[in-house]
C-alpha cells in the first residue's frame, strides 16, 4: 500500500503520543467535595461511596492541608445537618455559628490560599429533604431564593471565596449577586449549578448527607435529562445574572451538554463527576471488572476533553496521585 496519510505515525510511542496529546489533566483542574459532620476525630466511610468519608471539622482541616500540599487548590463544602436542626425554611443554614460557617472559617484560617466554595441549597437543612421551602406540597421559588441569598451572604461573611448554588430555583443568581453587592462582598464569586439535571446518579450523595427528598422527586426544579437546548437557556441566563463559573451536572452522561455549554459561554465551565459516577467505578473495580486507576483517568480526561475547565470529583486525590 502507498498511503498519503498514515495516522498511526502519531501513535507509535509513548513519547510521540504525549507530544500530540490534546488533553492533559492537572491538579488545578479539580474541585474536591468534602462532607463535614459535627463532632471530633470522626472519619466515617460513606457506605455507598467506598473510600470516601464524612469528617468532623478537626479531621477536615488536616485533610485540607494535605490536599493543598498535593497541589489541589479548591474544596467544595457540604455539611451534614443534625436532624433536630432541620426545618422547612432551612433556618440552621443562616446560623452564623452553624457547622458550615464554622467550617469555612476554620479552613480559611488553616489554609488561607485554598479556594473555598460552599454549597448553597436547602436540602441538607430541610425537614423535607428538598432544595426549597415547601408550601402545600409545592417547592416555592421566590421565598426559597430569599433564603439562598441570605445563606450566600452568611457564607461570604464567614470567608467563602465562592458560593455554589445547587438548587435550580429561578432567579437565584441575580438575587445572590445583588445581596453580595449590597453587603459589600464584591470579591465573593458565584459558581452556579446552571444545567443540573434530575438524575439518579445523586443517590449515594443523598446517603452521605441523609438528604433524600421525603416526598416526590426533584423534577419540578432540576432539569429533564431529555433536554439539550434548555441547558443552554439556563446557562446563558445564569451568565447574564452574574455567574462567574457555570456548571453542568452530572458529567459523564452529559458530555454533549458540557461541550455545547463550553462553546456558548465566555466564563469557565465546570462539571460535577457525581457520587453515582464514582460509585459505579468503585463497584466495578471491587468486582474485578474494571481497572480502577485507568477508569479514573479515562473518565476525568473525557470530561475535560468535552470542555470542562474544572471538574468536581471524589476521585481528585486519586487522580493527582496517578498523574504523579
Ligand atoms: C443538592 C445537591 C445534590 C448534589 C449536590 N448538591 C443532590 C441532589 O440534588 O439531590 C449531588 C452531588 C453528587 O451526587 O455527588 N443540593
Short mmCIF file of C-alpha atoms and ligand atoms in Angstrom, two decimals:
data_model
loop_
_atom_site.label_atom_id
_atom_site.label_comp_id
_atom_site.label_asym_id
_atom_site.label_seq_id
_atom_site.Cartn_x
_atom_site.Cartn_y
_atom_site.Cartn_z
CA UNK A 1 0.00 0.00 0.00
CA UNK A 2 1.09 3.56 -0.63
CA UNK A 3 -0.79 5.94 1.61
CA UNK A 4 -0.54 9.70 1.73
CA UNK A 5 -1.59 9.86 5.34
CA UNK A 6 -0.71 7.32 7.99
CA UNK A 7 -2.45 8.32 11.20
CA UNK A 8 -0.64 5.67 13.25
CA UNK A 9 2.62 7.60 12.89
CA UNK A 10 1.48 9.86 15.72
CA UNK A 11 0.60 6.91 17.96
CA UNK A 12 3.72 4.79 17.72
CA UNK A 13 5.43 5.53 21.04
CA UNK A 14 4.52 6.94 24.44
CA UNK A 15 6.79 9.92 23.79
CA UNK A 16 5.15 10.80 20.47
CA UNK A 17 1.70 10.24 21.94
CA UNK A 18 2.46 12.62 24.77
CA UNK A 19 3.76 15.25 22.32
CA UNK A 20 0.46 15.32 20.48
CA UNK A 21 -1.90 14.72 23.41
CA UNK A 22 -4.70 17.29 23.26
CA UNK A 23 -5.97 17.00 26.82
CA UNK A 24 -3.78 16.98 29.90
CA UNK A 25 -5.15 16.78 33.45
CA UNK A 26 -3.50 18.84 36.18
CA UNK A 27 -4.24 19.18 39.91
CA UNK A 28 -5.67 22.67 39.41
CA UNK A 29 -8.45 21.18 37.26
CA UNK A 30 -10.06 19.64 40.30
CA UNK A 31 -12.56 20.70 42.94
CA UNK A 32 -12.65 18.40 45.97
CA UNK A 33 -16.07 17.90 47.56
CA UNK A 34 -15.91 17.49 51.34
CA UNK A 35 -18.64 16.18 53.67
CA UNK A 36 -18.39 17.68 57.15
CA UNK A 37 -20.14 16.38 60.27
CA UNK A 38 -20.38 17.62 63.87
CA UNK A 39 -18.08 16.01 66.43
CA UNK A 40 -14.40 15.31 66.81
CA UNK A 41 -11.96 12.82 65.33
CA UNK A 42 -14.68 11.44 63.09
CA UNK A 43 -13.79 9.86 59.77
CA UNK A 44 -16.66 7.61 58.78
CA UNK A 45 -16.86 5.87 55.44
CA UNK A 46 -19.99 6.52 53.37
CA UNK A 47 -21.46 3.07 52.67
CA UNK A 48 -22.40 3.74 49.06
CA UNK A 49 -19.13 5.66 48.37
CA UNK A 50 -16.35 3.34 49.45
CA UNK A 51 -13.13 5.05 50.47
CA UNK A 52 -14.93 8.41 50.76
CA UNK A 53 -15.54 9.79 54.22
CA UNK A 54 -17.66 12.14 56.28
CA UNK A 55 -15.22 14.01 58.50
CA UNK A 56 -15.54 16.17 61.57
CA UNK A 57 -14.07 19.64 61.26
CA UNK A 58 -10.77 18.86 63.05
CA UNK A 59 -10.13 15.98 60.64
CA UNK A 60 -11.32 18.08 57.68
CA UNK A 61 -8.79 20.81 58.45
CA UNK A 62 -5.94 18.27 58.37
CA UNK A 63 -7.32 16.87 55.15
CA UNK A 64 -7.43 20.32 53.54
CA UNK A 65 -3.77 20.93 54.42
CA UNK A 66 -2.90 17.60 52.84
CA UNK A 67 -4.91 18.44 49.71
CA UNK A 68 -3.11 21.76 49.40
CA UNK A 69 0.28 20.05 49.77
CA UNK A 70 -0.70 17.70 46.93
CA UNK A 71 -1.39 20.64 44.63
CA UNK A 72 -5.17 20.66 44.90
CA UNK A 73 -6.46 24.21 45.09
CA UNK A 74 -10.18 24.10 45.63
CA UNK A 75 -12.64 22.46 48.01
CA UNK A 76 -16.43 22.42 47.86
CA UNK A 77 -18.03 22.16 51.27
CA UNK A 78 -21.16 20.21 52.17
CA UNK A 79 -22.31 19.78 55.72
CA UNK A 80 -24.46 17.14 57.32
CA UNK A 81 -27.02 18.89 59.45
CA UNK A 82 -28.36 17.20 62.57
CA UNK A 83 -31.95 16.01 62.21
CA UNK A 84 -33.15 18.06 65.17
CA UNK A 85 -31.94 21.27 63.48
CA UNK A 86 -33.80 20.66 60.23
CA UNK A 87 -36.97 22.57 59.40
CA UNK A 88 -38.93 23.65 56.33
CA UNK A 89 -37.19 27.01 55.95
CA UNK A 90 -33.63 25.81 56.47
CA UNK A 91 -33.23 28.15 59.45
CA UNK A 92 -30.00 26.48 60.54
CA UNK A 93 -28.42 27.36 57.17
CA UNK A 94 -28.35 31.01 58.33
CA UNK A 95 -26.87 30.35 61.76
CA UNK A 96 -23.64 32.40 61.92
CA UNK A 97 -22.25 29.69 64.19
CA UNK A 98 -23.59 26.83 62.12
CA UNK A 99 -21.36 23.98 61.02
CA UNK A 100 -20.93 25.43 57.52
CA UNK A 101 -19.93 28.87 58.80
CA UNK A 102 -17.53 27.40 61.38
CA UNK A 103 -16.04 25.14 58.71
CA UNK A 104 -15.39 27.98 56.28
CA UNK A 105 -13.62 29.98 58.99
CA UNK A 106 -11.53 27.06 60.23
CA UNK A 107 -10.44 26.03 56.75
CA UNK A 108 -9.57 29.57 55.63
CA UNK A 109 -7.67 30.03 58.86
CA UNK A 110 -5.64 26.85 58.48
CA UNK A 111 -5.06 27.12 54.75
CA UNK A 112 -5.79 30.68 53.59
CA UNK A 113 -4.86 30.13 49.96
CA UNK A 114 -7.19 27.17 49.47
CA UNK A 115 -10.16 28.28 47.36
CA UNK A 116 -13.24 27.55 49.44
CA UNK A 117 -16.53 27.03 47.67
CA UNK A 118 -19.71 26.36 49.60
CA UNK A 119 -22.88 24.51 48.72
CA UNK A 120 -25.87 26.82 48.77
CA UNK A 121 -29.11 24.83 48.87
CA UNK A 122 -31.71 24.00 51.47
CA UNK A 123 -31.81 20.22 51.15
CA UNK A 124 -29.29 19.33 53.89
CA UNK A 125 -31.21 21.64 56.24
CA UNK A 126 -34.74 20.81 55.07
CA UNK A 127 -37.03 18.57 57.07
CA UNK A 128 -38.48 17.60 53.65
CA UNK A 129 -35.09 16.94 52.03
CA UNK A 130 -35.98 19.39 49.26
CA UNK A 131 -33.89 22.24 47.86
CA UNK A 132 -36.62 24.72 48.60
CA UNK A 133 -39.32 25.75 51.03
CA UNK A 134 -42.41 23.53 50.80
CA UNK A 135 -45.92 25.00 50.83
CA UNK A 136 -48.91 22.74 50.22
CA UNK A 137 -46.70 20.07 48.72
CA UNK A 138 -45.04 22.51 46.33
CA UNK A 139 -41.47 23.77 46.31
CA UNK A 140 -41.99 27.53 46.23
CA UNK A 141 -39.49 29.54 44.21
CA UNK A 142 -39.34 33.13 45.42
CA UNK A 143 -39.32 32.59 49.21
CA UNK A 144 -36.58 29.99 48.65
CA UNK A 145 -34.49 32.45 46.64
CA UNK A 146 -34.65 34.92 49.57
CA UNK A 147 -33.16 32.31 51.89
CA UNK A 148 -30.50 31.31 49.34
CA UNK A 149 -29.40 34.95 49.05
CA UNK A 150 -29.16 35.28 52.84
CA UNK A 151 -27.30 31.98 53.04
CA UNK A 152 -24.80 33.20 50.44
CA UNK A 153 -24.14 36.39 52.40
CA UNK A 154 -23.67 34.32 55.54
CA UNK A 155 -21.08 32.14 53.77
CA UNK A 156 -19.34 35.23 52.39
CA UNK A 157 -19.23 36.71 55.90
CA UNK A 158 -17.55 33.54 57.13
CA UNK A 159 -14.93 33.87 54.37
CA UNK A 160 -16.11 31.73 51.43
CA UNK A 161 -14.39 32.56 48.14
CA UNK A 162 -17.26 31.26 46.02
CA UNK A 163 -20.83 30.31 46.81
CA UNK A 164 -22.16 27.45 44.74
CA UNK A 165 -25.96 27.39 44.49
CA UNK A 166 -27.02 23.82 43.62
CA UNK A 167 -30.79 24.27 43.93
CA UNK A 168 -32.06 25.23 40.43
CA UNK A 169 -34.59 27.86 41.60
CA UNK A 170 -35.31 30.61 39.06
CA UNK A 171 -33.63 33.96 39.56
CA UNK A 172 -31.31 32.91 42.35
CA UNK A 173 -28.10 34.07 40.67
CA UNK A 174 -29.21 37.69 40.29
CA UNK A 175 -30.63 37.62 43.82
CA UNK A 176 -27.37 36.27 45.24
CA UNK A 177 -25.18 38.71 43.26
CA UNK A 178 -27.37 41.61 44.38
CA UNK A 179 -27.28 40.52 48.01
CA UNK A 180 -23.49 40.16 47.90
CA UNK A 181 -23.14 43.61 46.33
CA UNK A 182 -25.45 45.21 48.89
CA UNK A 183 -23.45 43.75 51.75
CA UNK A 184 -20.07 44.72 50.29
CA UNK A 185 -18.92 41.24 49.29
CA UNK A 186 -17.70 42.36 45.90
CA UNK A 187 -14.94 39.74 45.80
CA UNK A 188 -17.15 36.74 46.51
CA UNK A 189 -17.77 34.70 43.37
CA UNK A 190 -20.67 32.54 42.26
CA UNK A 191 -20.25 29.10 40.76
CA UNK A 192 -23.72 28.30 39.55
CA UNK A 193 -25.03 24.79 39.06
CA UNK A 194 -26.60 26.04 35.84
CA UNK A 195 -27.54 22.87 33.99
CA UNK A 196 -28.31 20.47 36.79
CA UNK A 197 -30.37 17.50 35.74
CA UNK A 198 -32.81 15.45 37.82
CA UNK A 199 -30.53 12.42 37.92
CA UNK A 200 -30.48 9.02 39.58
CA UNK A 201 -26.72 9.41 39.86
CA UNK A 202 -27.06 11.57 43.02
CA UNK A 203 -28.21 8.57 45.09
CA UNK A 204 -25.00 7.96 47.08
CA UNK A 205 -24.64 11.70 47.87
CA UNK A 206 -28.07 11.71 49.48
CA UNK A 207 -26.89 8.82 51.67
CA UNK A 208 -23.81 10.81 52.59
CA UNK A 209 -25.85 13.76 53.86
CA UNK A 210 -29.05 11.92 54.72
CA UNK A 211 -30.79 14.40 52.41
CA UNK A 212 -33.05 12.28 50.20
CA UNK A 213 -36.37 14.01 49.43
CA UNK A 214 -39.04 12.96 51.91
CA UNK A 215 -41.77 13.08 49.27
CA UNK A 216 -41.82 13.20 45.49
CA UNK A 217 -38.73 13.93 43.44
CA UNK A 218 -36.79 17.00 42.28
CA UNK A 219 -38.20 17.15 38.75
CA UNK A 220 -40.05 20.45 39.22
CA UNK A 221 -36.73 22.24 39.67
CA UNK A 222 -33.90 20.07 38.32
CA UNK A 223 -33.85 19.60 34.54
CA UNK A 224 -35.27 16.80 32.43
CA UNK A 225 -32.33 14.75 31.15
CA UNK A 226 -34.00 14.53 27.73
CA UNK A 227 -33.31 18.22 27.16
CA UNK A 228 -30.41 19.97 25.50
CA UNK A 229 -31.49 23.47 24.45
CA UNK A 230 -32.88 24.05 27.93
CA UNK A 231 -29.34 23.64 29.28
CA UNK A 232 -28.19 26.50 27.09
CA UNK A 233 -31.11 28.67 28.17
CA UNK A 234 -30.40 28.03 31.86
CA UNK A 235 -26.67 28.60 31.48
CA UNK A 236 -26.87 31.77 29.40
CA UNK A 237 -29.36 33.24 31.88
CA UNK A 238 -27.03 32.45 34.79
CA UNK A 239 -24.16 34.17 33.00
CA UNK A 240 -26.36 37.23 32.41
CA UNK A 241 -27.40 37.20 36.04
CA UNK A 242 -23.79 37.24 37.22
CA UNK A 243 -22.46 33.69 37.48
CA UNK A 244 -18.64 33.67 37.43
CA UNK A 245 -18.40 29.94 36.72
CA UNK A 246 -21.19 27.74 35.38
CA UNK A 247 -21.62 24.04 35.92
CA UNK A 248 -23.07 21.02 34.15
CA UNK A 249 -24.08 18.14 36.39
CA UNK A 250 -23.74 15.13 36.24
CA UNK A 251 -20.75 14.79 33.93
CA UNK A 252 -20.26 11.53 32.06
CA UNK A 253 -23.80 11.04 30.78
CA UNK A 254 -23.82 14.74 29.82
CA UNK A 255 -20.60 15.22 27.86
CA UNK A 256 -22.58 16.61 24.91
CA UNK A 257 -24.05 19.27 27.17
CA UNK A 258 -20.63 20.19 28.58
CA UNK A 259 -19.34 20.75 25.04
CA UNK A 260 -22.32 22.84 23.98
CA UNK A 261 -22.16 24.96 27.08
CA UNK A 262 -18.41 25.43 26.66
CA UNK A 263 -18.94 26.64 23.08
CA UNK A 264 -21.74 29.01 24.13
CA UNK A 265 -20.34 30.89 27.13
CA UNK A 266 -17.42 33.17 27.90
CA UNK A 267 -16.99 32.07 31.52
CA UNK A 268 -15.20 28.98 32.86
CA UNK A 269 -17.24 25.79 32.76
CA UNK A 270 -17.18 23.19 35.49
CA UNK A 271 -18.63 19.70 35.51
CA UNK A 272 -19.59 17.60 38.52
CA UNK A 273 -18.49 13.97 38.31
CA UNK A 274 -21.15 12.98 40.82
CA UNK A 275 -21.43 10.40 43.57
CA UNK A 276 -23.17 7.77 41.41
CA UNK A 277 -20.49 8.04 38.77
CA UNK A 278 -17.87 7.49 41.47
CA UNK A 279 -19.82 4.59 42.97
CA UNK A 280 -20.16 2.85 39.59
CA UNK A 281 -16.42 2.79 39.01
CA UNK A 282 -15.80 1.70 42.62
CA UNK A 283 -18.29 -1.13 42.38
CA UNK A 284 -16.98 -2.45 39.07
CA UNK A 285 -13.41 -2.23 40.36
CA UNK A 286 -14.34 -4.09 43.54
CA UNK A 287 -15.76 -6.89 41.41
CA UNK A 288 -12.52 -7.00 39.44
CA UNK A 289 -14.37 -5.97 36.30
CA UNK A 290 -12.58 -2.68 35.65
CA UNK A 291 -9.10 -1.34 36.29
CA UNK A 292 -9.97 1.49 38.68
CA UNK A 293 -6.87 3.63 38.07
CA UNK A 294 -7.36 3.55 34.32
CA UNK A 295 -11.10 4.18 34.64
CA UNK A 296 -10.42 7.26 36.80
CA UNK A 297 -8.03 8.90 34.37
CA UNK A 298 -10.05 7.99 31.28
CA UNK A 299 -13.26 9.35 32.85
CA UNK A 300 -11.73 12.62 34.01
CA UNK A 301 -9.86 13.14 30.74
CA UNK A 302 -13.11 12.66 28.80
CA UNK A 303 -14.84 15.27 30.96
CA UNK A 304 -12.03 17.76 30.36
CA UNK A 305 -11.94 16.92 26.63
CA UNK A 306 -15.69 17.61 26.46
CA UNK A 307 -14.96 21.16 27.61
CA UNK A 308 -14.82 21.27 31.39
CA UNK A 309 -12.28 23.75 32.73
CA UNK A 310 -12.91 22.47 36.24
CA UNK A 311 -14.08 19.08 37.49
CA UNK A 312 -15.63 18.44 40.88
CA UNK A 313 -14.81 14.82 41.64
CA UNK A 314 -14.48 12.42 44.56
CA UNK A 315 -11.50 10.99 42.68
CA UNK A 316 -9.46 14.21 42.82
CA UNK A 317 -6.88 12.86 45.28
CA UNK A 318 -6.54 9.56 43.46
CA UNK A 319 -6.18 11.37 40.15
CA UNK A 320 -3.41 13.63 41.46
CA UNK A 321 -1.54 10.59 42.81
CA UNK A 322 -1.96 8.77 39.49
CA UNK A 323 -0.81 11.78 37.48
CA UNK A 324 2.31 11.73 39.69
C1 LIG B 1 -28.31 19.12 46.45
C2 LIG B 1 -27.09 18.53 45.86
C3 LIG B 1 -27.02 17.25 45.35
C4 LIG B 1 -25.72 17.07 44.90
C5 LIG B 1 -25.01 18.24 45.16
N1 LIG B 1 -25.88 19.15 45.76
C6 LIG B 1 -28.04 16.19 45.31
C7 LIG B 1 -29.37 16.50 44.82
O1 LIG B 1 -29.58 17.43 44.02
O2 LIG B 1 -30.28 15.80 45.24
C8 LIG B 1 -25.23 15.79 44.28
C9 LIG B 1 -23.77 15.55 44.24
C10 LIG B 1 -23.40 14.15 43.96
O3 LIG B 1 -24.24 13.27 43.68
O4 LIG B 1 -22.19 13.88 44.03
N2 LIG B 1 -28.43 20.47 46.51
#
